[in-house]
PDB file of C-alpha atoms in Angstrom:
ATOM      1  CA  UNK A   1       7.083 -13.782  19.744  1.00  0.00           C
ATOM      2  CA  UNK A   2       3.478 -13.788  20.929  1.00  0.00           C
ATOM      3  CA  UNK A   3       4.152 -10.799  23.150  1.00  0.00           C
ATOM      4  CA  UNK A   4       5.708  -8.863  20.267  1.00  0.00           C
ATOM      5  CA  UNK A   5       2.797  -9.809  17.992  1.00  0.00           C
ATOM      6  CA  UNK A   6       0.368  -8.555  20.644  1.00  0.00           C
ATOM      7  CA  UNK A   7       2.257  -5.257  20.829  1.00  0.00           C
ATOM      8  CA  UNK A   8       2.089  -4.819  17.060  1.00  0.00           C
ATOM      9  CA  UNK A   9      -1.601  -5.650  16.986  1.00  0.00           C
ATOM     10  CA  UNK A  10      -2.298  -3.126  19.745  1.00  0.00           C
ATOM     11  CA  UNK A  11      -0.357  -0.411  17.861  1.00  0.00           C
ATOM     12  CA  UNK A  12      -2.284  -1.123  14.662  1.00  0.00           C
ATOM     13  CA  UNK A  13      -5.621  -1.020  16.487  1.00  0.00           C
ATOM     14  CA  UNK A  14      -4.711   2.257  18.195  1.00  0.00           C
ATOM     15  CA  UNK A  15      -3.569   3.797  14.898  1.00  0.00           C
ATOM     16  CA  UNK A  16      -7.103   4.050  13.514  1.00  0.00           C
ATOM     17  CA  UNK A  17      -6.144   2.044  10.449  1.00  0.00           C
ATOM     18  CA  UNK A  18      -9.406   0.057  10.509  1.00  0.00           C
ATOM     19  CA  UNK A  19     -11.725   3.042  10.067  1.00  0.00           C
ATOM     20  CA  UNK A  20      -9.437   4.558   7.409  1.00  0.00           C
ATOM     21  CA  UNK A  21      -9.313   1.299   5.487  1.00  0.00           C
ATOM     22  CA  UNK A  22     -13.103   0.944   5.791  1.00  0.00           C
ATOM     23  CA  UNK A  23     -13.524   4.493   4.467  1.00  0.00           C
ATOM     24  CA  UNK A  24     -11.249   3.828   1.481  1.00  0.00           C
ATOM     25  CA  UNK A  25     -13.098   0.612   0.636  1.00  0.00           C
ATOM     26  CA  UNK A  26     -16.426   2.408   1.039  1.00  0.00           C
ATOM     27  CA  UNK A  27     -15.438   5.223  -1.331  1.00  0.00           C
ATOM     28  CA  UNK A  28     -14.202   2.882  -4.032  1.00  0.00           C
ATOM     29  CA  UNK A  29     -17.193   0.546  -3.619  1.00  0.00           C
ATOM     30  CA  UNK A  30     -19.581   3.472  -4.038  1.00  0.00           C
ATOM     31  CA  UNK A  31     -17.800   4.596  -7.214  1.00  0.00           C
ATOM     32  CA  UNK A  32     -18.007   1.120  -8.712  1.00  0.00           C
ATOM     33  CA  UNK A  33     -21.635   0.743  -7.598  1.00  0.00           C
ATOM     34  CA  UNK A  34     -22.507   3.948  -9.430  1.00  0.00           C
ATOM     35  CA  UNK A  35     -20.500   2.836 -12.479  1.00  0.00           C
ATOM     36  CA  UNK A  36     -22.273  -0.531 -12.533  1.00  0.00           C
ATOM     37  CA  UNK A  37     -25.688   1.153 -12.473  1.00  0.00           C
ATOM     38  CA  UNK A  38     -24.710   3.373 -15.382  1.00  0.00           C
ATOM     39  CA  UNK A  39     -23.318   0.427 -17.337  1.00  0.00           C
ATOM     40  CA  UNK A  40     -26.537  -1.496 -16.752  1.00  0.00           C
ATOM     41  CA  UNK A  41     -28.596   1.480 -17.964  1.00  0.00           C
ATOM     42  CA  UNK A  42     -26.476   1.670 -21.102  1.00  0.00           C
ATOM     43  CA  UNK A  43     -26.859  -2.059 -21.762  1.00  0.00           C
ATOM     44  CA  UNK A  44     -23.243  -3.047 -21.051  1.00  0.00           C
ATOM     45  CA  UNK A  45     -24.061  -6.073 -18.914  1.00  0.00           C
ATOM     46  CA  UNK A  46     -20.553  -7.645 -18.837  1.00  0.00           C
ATOM     47  CA  UNK A  47     -18.879  -4.435 -17.631  1.00  0.00           C
ATOM     48  CA  UNK A  48     -21.696  -3.812 -15.152  1.00  0.00           C
ATOM     49  CA  UNK A  49     -21.267  -7.298 -13.715  1.00  0.00           C
ATOM     50  CA  UNK A  50     -17.504  -6.834 -13.296  1.00  0.00           C
ATOM     51  CA  UNK A  51     -17.968  -3.460 -11.589  1.00  0.00           C
ATOM     52  CA  UNK A  52     -20.748  -4.801  -9.344  1.00  0.00           C
ATOM     53  CA  UNK A  53     -18.642  -7.809  -8.301  1.00  0.00           C
ATOM     54  CA  UNK A  54     -15.680  -5.580  -7.460  1.00  0.00           C
ATOM     55  CA  UNK A  55     -17.955  -3.202  -5.549  1.00  0.00           C
ATOM     56  CA  UNK A  56     -19.370  -6.139  -3.584  1.00  0.00           C
ATOM     57  CA  UNK A  57     -15.910  -7.405  -2.660  1.00  0.00           C
ATOM     58  CA  UNK A  58     -14.803  -3.914  -1.590  1.00  0.00           C
ATOM     59  CA  UNK A  59     -17.837  -3.298   0.595  1.00  0.00           C
ATOM     60  CA  UNK A  60     -17.271  -6.666   2.303  1.00  0.00           C
ATOM     61  CA  UNK A  61     -13.627  -5.685   2.878  1.00  0.00           C
ATOM     62  CA  UNK A  62     -14.799  -2.352   4.290  1.00  0.00           C
ATOM     63  CA  UNK A  63     -17.219  -3.979   6.708  1.00  0.00           C
ATOM     64  CA  UNK A  64     -14.558  -6.439   7.814  1.00  0.00           C
ATOM     65  CA  UNK A  65     -12.082  -3.573   8.324  1.00  0.00           C
ATOM     66  CA  UNK A  66     -14.658  -1.671  10.350  1.00  0.00           C
ATOM     67  CA  UNK A  67     -14.814  -4.708  12.646  1.00  0.00           C
ATOM     68  CA  UNK A  68     -11.025  -4.771  12.995  1.00  0.00           C
ATOM     69  CA  UNK A  69     -10.113  -7.350  10.327  1.00  0.00           C
ATOM     70  CA  UNK A  70      -7.362  -5.562   8.423  1.00  0.00           C
ATOM     71  CA  UNK A  71      -6.185  -8.380   6.164  1.00  0.00           C
ATOM     72  CA  UNK A  72      -5.909  -6.943   2.641  1.00  0.00           C
ATOM     73  CA  UNK A  73      -5.954 -10.309   0.857  1.00  0.00           C
ATOM     74  CA  UNK A  74      -9.059 -11.272  -1.096  1.00  0.00           C
ATOM     75  CA  UNK A  75      -7.791 -14.825  -1.073  1.00  0.00           C
ATOM     76  CA  UNK A  76      -9.071 -15.209   2.483  1.00  0.00           C
ATOM     77  CA  UNK A  77     -12.171 -13.011   2.271  1.00  0.00           C
ATOM     78  CA  UNK A  78     -14.692 -15.842   2.620  1.00  0.00           C
ATOM     79  CA  UNK A  79     -12.849 -17.326   5.610  1.00  0.00           C
ATOM     80  CA  UNK A  80     -12.550 -13.887   7.231  1.00  0.00           C
ATOM     81  CA  UNK A  81     -16.274 -13.286   6.707  1.00  0.00           C
ATOM     82  CA  UNK A  82     -17.110 -16.724   8.138  1.00  0.00           C
ATOM     83  CA  UNK A  83     -15.051 -16.032  11.242  1.00  0.00           C
ATOM     84  CA  UNK A  84     -16.097 -12.397  11.710  1.00  0.00           C
ATOM     85  CA  UNK A  85     -19.359 -13.000  13.531  1.00  0.00           C
ATOM     86  CA  UNK A  86     -20.773 -10.068  11.576  1.00  0.00           C
ATOM     87  CA  UNK A  87     -24.548 -10.068  11.192  1.00  0.00           C
ATOM     88  CA  UNK A  88     -24.571  -7.990   8.012  1.00  0.00           C
ATOM     89  CA  UNK A  89     -23.940 -10.886   5.588  1.00  0.00           C
ATOM     90  CA  UNK A  90     -24.189 -14.636   5.984  1.00  0.00           C
ATOM     91  CA  UNK A  91     -21.339 -16.601   4.392  1.00  0.00           C
ATOM     92  CA  UNK A  92     -23.889 -18.592   2.362  1.00  0.00           C
ATOM     93  CA  UNK A  93     -25.341 -15.332   0.961  1.00  0.00           C
ATOM     94  CA  UNK A  94     -21.818 -14.242   0.028  1.00  0.00           C
ATOM     95  CA  UNK A  95     -21.291 -17.418  -1.988  1.00  0.00           C
ATOM     96  CA  UNK A  96     -24.749 -17.195  -3.579  1.00  0.00           C
ATOM     97  CA  UNK A  97     -24.007 -13.667  -4.788  1.00  0.00           C
ATOM     98  CA  UNK A  98     -20.618 -14.558  -6.221  1.00  0.00           C
ATOM     99  CA  UNK A  99     -21.686 -17.943  -7.602  1.00  0.00           C
ATOM    100  CA  UNK A 100     -25.423 -17.732  -8.288  1.00  0.00           C
ATOM    101  CA  UNK A 101     -27.610 -20.698  -9.224  1.00  0.00           C
ATOM    102  CA  UNK A 102     -29.019 -18.592 -12.074  1.00  0.00           C
ATOM    103  CA  UNK A 103     -26.624 -17.610 -14.846  1.00  0.00           C
ATOM    104  CA  UNK A 104     -24.219 -15.022 -13.467  1.00  0.00           C
ATOM    105  CA  UNK A 105     -24.340 -13.316 -16.822  1.00  0.00           C
ATOM    106  CA  UNK A 106     -27.976 -12.262 -16.413  1.00  0.00           C
ATOM    107  CA  UNK A 107     -29.651  -8.970 -15.679  1.00  0.00           C
ATOM    108  CA  UNK A 108     -31.612 -10.577 -12.826  1.00  0.00           C
ATOM    109  CA  UNK A 109     -28.418 -11.621 -11.069  1.00  0.00           C
ATOM    110  CA  UNK A 110     -26.901  -8.190 -11.627  1.00  0.00           C
ATOM    111  CA  UNK A 111     -29.936  -6.430 -10.157  1.00  0.00           C
ATOM    112  CA  UNK A 112     -29.830  -8.791  -7.132  1.00  0.00           C
ATOM    113  CA  UNK A 113     -26.120  -8.129  -6.666  1.00  0.00           C
ATOM    114  CA  UNK A 114     -26.537  -4.351  -6.933  1.00  0.00           C
ATOM    115  CA  UNK A 115     -29.421  -4.450  -4.472  1.00  0.00           C
ATOM    116  CA  UNK A 116     -27.229  -6.304  -1.976  1.00  0.00           C
ATOM    117  CA  UNK A 117     -24.318  -3.916  -2.564  1.00  0.00           C
ATOM    118  CA  UNK A 118     -26.695  -1.028  -1.869  1.00  0.00           C
ATOM    119  CA  UNK A 119     -27.808  -2.659   1.392  1.00  0.00           C
ATOM    120  CA  UNK A 120     -24.223  -3.341   2.479  1.00  0.00           C
ATOM    121  CA  UNK A 121     -23.126   0.187   1.580  1.00  0.00           C
ATOM    122  CA  UNK A 122     -25.929   1.489   3.788  1.00  0.00           C
ATOM    123  CA  UNK A 123     -24.593  -0.753   6.580  1.00  0.00           C
ATOM    124  CA  UNK A 124     -21.096   0.629   6.033  1.00  0.00           C
ATOM    125  CA  UNK A 125     -22.487   4.184   5.848  1.00  0.00           C
ATOM    126  CA  UNK A 126     -23.992   3.681   9.304  1.00  0.00           C
ATOM    127  CA  UNK A 127     -20.484   3.708  10.770  1.00  0.00           C
ATOM    128  CA  UNK A 128     -19.156   6.540   8.584  1.00  0.00           C
ATOM    129  CA  UNK A 129     -19.327  10.311   8.716  1.00  0.00           C
ATOM    130  CA  UNK A 130     -20.062  10.826   4.997  1.00  0.00           C
ATOM    131  CA  UNK A 131     -23.619  11.084   3.616  1.00  0.00           C
ATOM    132  CA  UNK A 132     -25.505   7.826   3.244  1.00  0.00           C
ATOM    133  CA  UNK A 133     -27.010   6.473   0.054  1.00  0.00           C
ATOM    134  CA  UNK A 134     -30.606   7.438  -0.588  1.00  0.00           C
ATOM    135  CA  UNK A 135     -33.156   4.664  -0.050  1.00  0.00           C
ATOM    136  CA  UNK A 136     -34.075   2.333  -2.881  1.00  0.00           C
ATOM    137  CA  UNK A 137     -37.255   3.111  -4.763  1.00  0.00           C
ATOM    138  CA  UNK A 138     -39.018   0.707  -7.078  1.00  0.00           C
ATOM    139  CA  UNK A 139     -39.144   1.820 -10.689  1.00  0.00           C
ATOM    140  CA  UNK A 140     -40.358  -0.149 -13.658  1.00  0.00           C
ATOM    141  CA  UNK A 141     -37.012  -0.044 -15.518  1.00  0.00           C
ATOM    142  CA  UNK A 142     -34.743  -1.320 -12.747  1.00  0.00           C
ATOM    143  CA  UNK A 143     -35.763  -1.747  -9.136  1.00  0.00           C
ATOM    144  CA  UNK A 144     -32.203  -1.131  -7.987  1.00  0.00           C
ATOM    145  CA  UNK A 145     -31.873   2.564  -8.883  1.00  0.00           C
ATOM    146  CA  UNK A 146     -32.575   5.070  -6.125  1.00  0.00           C
ATOM    147  CA  UNK A 147     -33.742   8.552  -7.051  1.00  0.00           C
ATOM    148  CA  UNK A 148     -32.798  11.802  -5.428  1.00  0.00           C
ATOM    149  CA  UNK A 149     -35.235  14.658  -4.861  1.00  0.00           C
ATOM    150  CA  UNK A 150     -34.515  16.129  -8.311  1.00  0.00           C
ATOM    151  CA  UNK A 151     -35.541  12.868  -9.993  1.00  0.00           C
ATOM    152  CA  UNK A 152     -32.006  11.935 -11.025  1.00  0.00           C
ATOM    153  CA  UNK A 153     -31.184   8.251 -11.223  1.00  0.00           C
ATOM    154  CA  UNK A 154     -27.878   8.710  -9.456  1.00  0.00           C
ATOM    155  CA  UNK A 155     -28.037  10.644  -6.184  1.00  0.00           C
ATOM    156  CA  UNK A 156     -25.380  13.300  -5.643  1.00  0.00           C
ATOM    157  CA  UNK A 157     -23.955  11.275  -2.766  1.00  0.00           C
ATOM    158  CA  UNK A 158     -22.979   8.444  -5.152  1.00  0.00           C
ATOM    159  CA  UNK A 159     -21.793  10.465  -8.168  1.00  0.00           C
TER     160      UNK A 159
END
C-alpha cells in the first residue's frame, strides 16, 4: 500500500496540480480582496468581513498548494499551516487574524486582515506569472487601499 501511495503522490506532483491549484486560489482570493475593499468603502462592514475572511483562507490555501500541500479541506488548514514550515505566516498570526482579541466586527480588525491578505497575496504573486498587486500606500481614509498610477483605489490588476 505504501508503494502504491508513493506512486500516486509522485504522479500528482508531476502533474503540476499544485501550481494550478495555487493559481485558482490566488485568483479567487484577489477577487474577494477587491470585493472586501469595495464593501468597506461603501460601509458594509459585515459583508466586507466575510469576503476578507474567505480571501484570507483562500490565499493560505494557495500558499500551501504552492508548497505541495494539495489537501482541499479547510477543516485541517491550521494543522497543515503548522506543519508546512512556511515562513510566510506563523500559525499564531493565523489564529489572531481569524479570532482577534479586539472585536472581529470592527473596522480596525478588518483593515488589519485586509493588510495581511495584501501581504500574503504579494507572497503568492512572487511565485506566479500574473501581475502582482501594487504596493500599499497610506491614505487618510483607509491605510489598506493601494492606488494605481491613475489615482484609482483599485488597481487594474485586482479589478
